[in-house]
PDB file of C-alpha atoms in Angstrom:
ATOM      1  CA  MET L  29    -108.161   5.497  59.347  1.00 54.00           C
ATOM      2  CA  GLU L  30    -107.064   5.619  54.990  1.00 66.00           C
ATOM      3  CA  GLY L  31    -105.879   2.268  54.451  1.00 87.00           C
ATOM      4  CA  ALA L  32    -107.727   0.745  58.091  1.00 91.00           C
ATOM      5  CA  ALA L  33    -109.644  -1.525  55.086  1.00 91.00           C
ATOM      6  CA  ASN L  34    -106.271  -3.026  53.771  1.00 94.00           C
ATOM      7  CA  ASP L  35    -104.877  -3.483  57.071  1.00 94.00           C
ATOM      8  CA  ALA L  36    -108.084  -5.564  57.456  1.00 95.00           C
ATOM      9  CA  LEU L  37    -107.514  -7.488  54.377  1.00 95.00           C
ATOM     10  CA  VAL L  38    -103.891  -8.289  54.861  1.00 96.00           C
ATOM     11  CA  ALA L  39    -104.973  -9.936  58.459  1.00 97.00           C
ATOM     12  CA  LEU L  40    -107.433 -11.263  56.945  1.00 96.00           C
ATOM     13  CA  VAL L  41    -106.034 -12.559  53.809  1.00 96.00           C
ATOM     14  CA  ALA L  42    -103.202 -13.930  56.356  1.00 97.00           C
ATOM     15  CA  ARG L  43    -105.544 -15.464  59.169  1.00 96.00           C
ATOM     16  CA  HIS L  44    -106.943 -18.338  56.370  1.00 94.00           C
ATOM     17  CA  PHE L  45    -103.982 -18.702  54.764  1.00 96.00           C
ATOM     18  CA  GLY L  46    -102.376 -19.623  57.983  1.00 95.00           C
ATOM     19  CA  VAL L  47     -99.271 -17.143  57.551  1.00 97.00           C
ATOM     20  CA  PRO L  48     -98.125 -14.047  59.781  1.00 97.00           C
ATOM     21  CA  ARG L  49     -99.132 -10.706  58.780  1.00 97.00           C
ATOM     22  CA  ARG L  50     -95.470 -10.161  57.154  1.00 97.00           C
ATOM     23  CA  ASP L  51     -95.921 -12.645  54.739  1.00 98.00           C
ATOM     24  CA  VAL L  52     -98.827 -10.612  52.869  1.00 97.00           C
ATOM     25  CA  THR L  53     -98.375  -8.309  50.371  1.00 96.00           C
ATOM     26  CA  LEU L  54    -100.770  -5.978  48.475  1.00 95.00           C
ATOM     27  CA  VAL L  55     -99.900  -5.398  45.103  1.00 96.00           C
ATOM     28  CA  ALA L  56    -103.070  -3.454  43.157  1.00 94.00           C
ATOM     29  CA  GLY L  57    -105.633  -1.928  44.083  1.00 90.00           C
ATOM     30  CA  HIS L  58    -104.777   0.528  47.609  1.00 91.00           C
ATOM     31  CA  ARG L  59    -107.284   2.702  46.747  1.00 90.00           C
ATOM     32  CA  ALA L  60    -109.661   0.042  44.807  1.00 91.00           C
ATOM     33  CA  ARG L  61    -112.712  -2.108  45.919  1.00 90.00           C
ATOM     34  CA  ILE L  62    -110.717  -4.710  44.020  1.00 93.00           C
ATOM     35  CA  LYS L  63    -107.169  -6.330  45.466  1.00 94.00           C
ATOM     36  CA  ARG L  64    -104.631  -7.879  44.441  1.00 96.00           C
ATOM     37  CA  VAL L  65    -102.711  -9.570  47.110  1.00 96.00           C
ATOM     38  CA  ALA L  66     -99.215 -11.936  47.358  1.00 97.00           C
ATOM     39  CA  VAL L  67     -99.091 -14.599  49.846  1.00 97.00           C
ATOM     40  CA  ALA L  68     -95.626 -16.360  50.529  1.00 97.00           C
ATOM     41  CA  GLY L  69     -95.214 -19.348  51.660  1.00 95.00           C
ATOM     42  CA  ASP L  70     -95.213 -23.590  50.142  1.00 95.00           C
ATOM     43  CA  ALA L  71     -96.640 -22.760  47.287  1.00 95.00           C
ATOM     44  CA  VAL L  72     -98.859 -26.123  46.671  1.00 96.00           C
ATOM     45  CA  THR L  73     -99.849 -25.365  50.751  1.00 95.00           C
ATOM     46  CA  LEU L  74    -101.330 -21.949  49.416  1.00 95.00           C
ATOM     47  CA  ALA L  75    -102.941 -23.308  46.386  1.00 95.00           C
ATOM     48  CA  GLU L  76    -104.375 -26.371  47.855  1.00 94.00           C
ATOM     49  CA  ILE L  77    -105.843 -23.368  51.432  1.00 94.00           C
ATOM     50  CA  ALA L  78    -106.862 -21.194  47.984  1.00 92.00           C
ATOM     51  CA  ALA L  79    -108.662 -24.450  46.067  1.00 93.00           C
ATOM     52  CA  SER L  80    -109.912 -25.194  49.711  1.00 91.00           C
ATOM     53  CA  LEU L  81    -111.839 -21.623  50.564  1.00 86.00           C
ATOM     54  CA  TYR L  82    -112.754 -21.427  46.348  1.00 84.00           C
ATOM     55  CA  ALA L  83    -115.082 -24.238  46.900  1.00 85.00           C
ATOM     56  CA  ALA L  84    -116.465 -23.523  50.071  1.00 74.00           C
ATOM     57  CA  ALA L  85    -117.759 -19.746  48.495  1.00 66.00           C
ATOM     58  CA  PRO L  86    -121.382 -19.984  47.882  1.00 68.00           C
TER      59      PRO L  86
END
């Protein structure tokens, strides 16, 4: 089961950003609680989606 949480994170990020899983890369934090991911795609569109996610945060 090692890596299951990372796989779930990649799937979640891909779903929220509307990109295929192959466009989401776990850059850092493979074994840590804090993760860094990279999402490939149109930078403007991804920034807008990220801004909307941050705006929706409690």
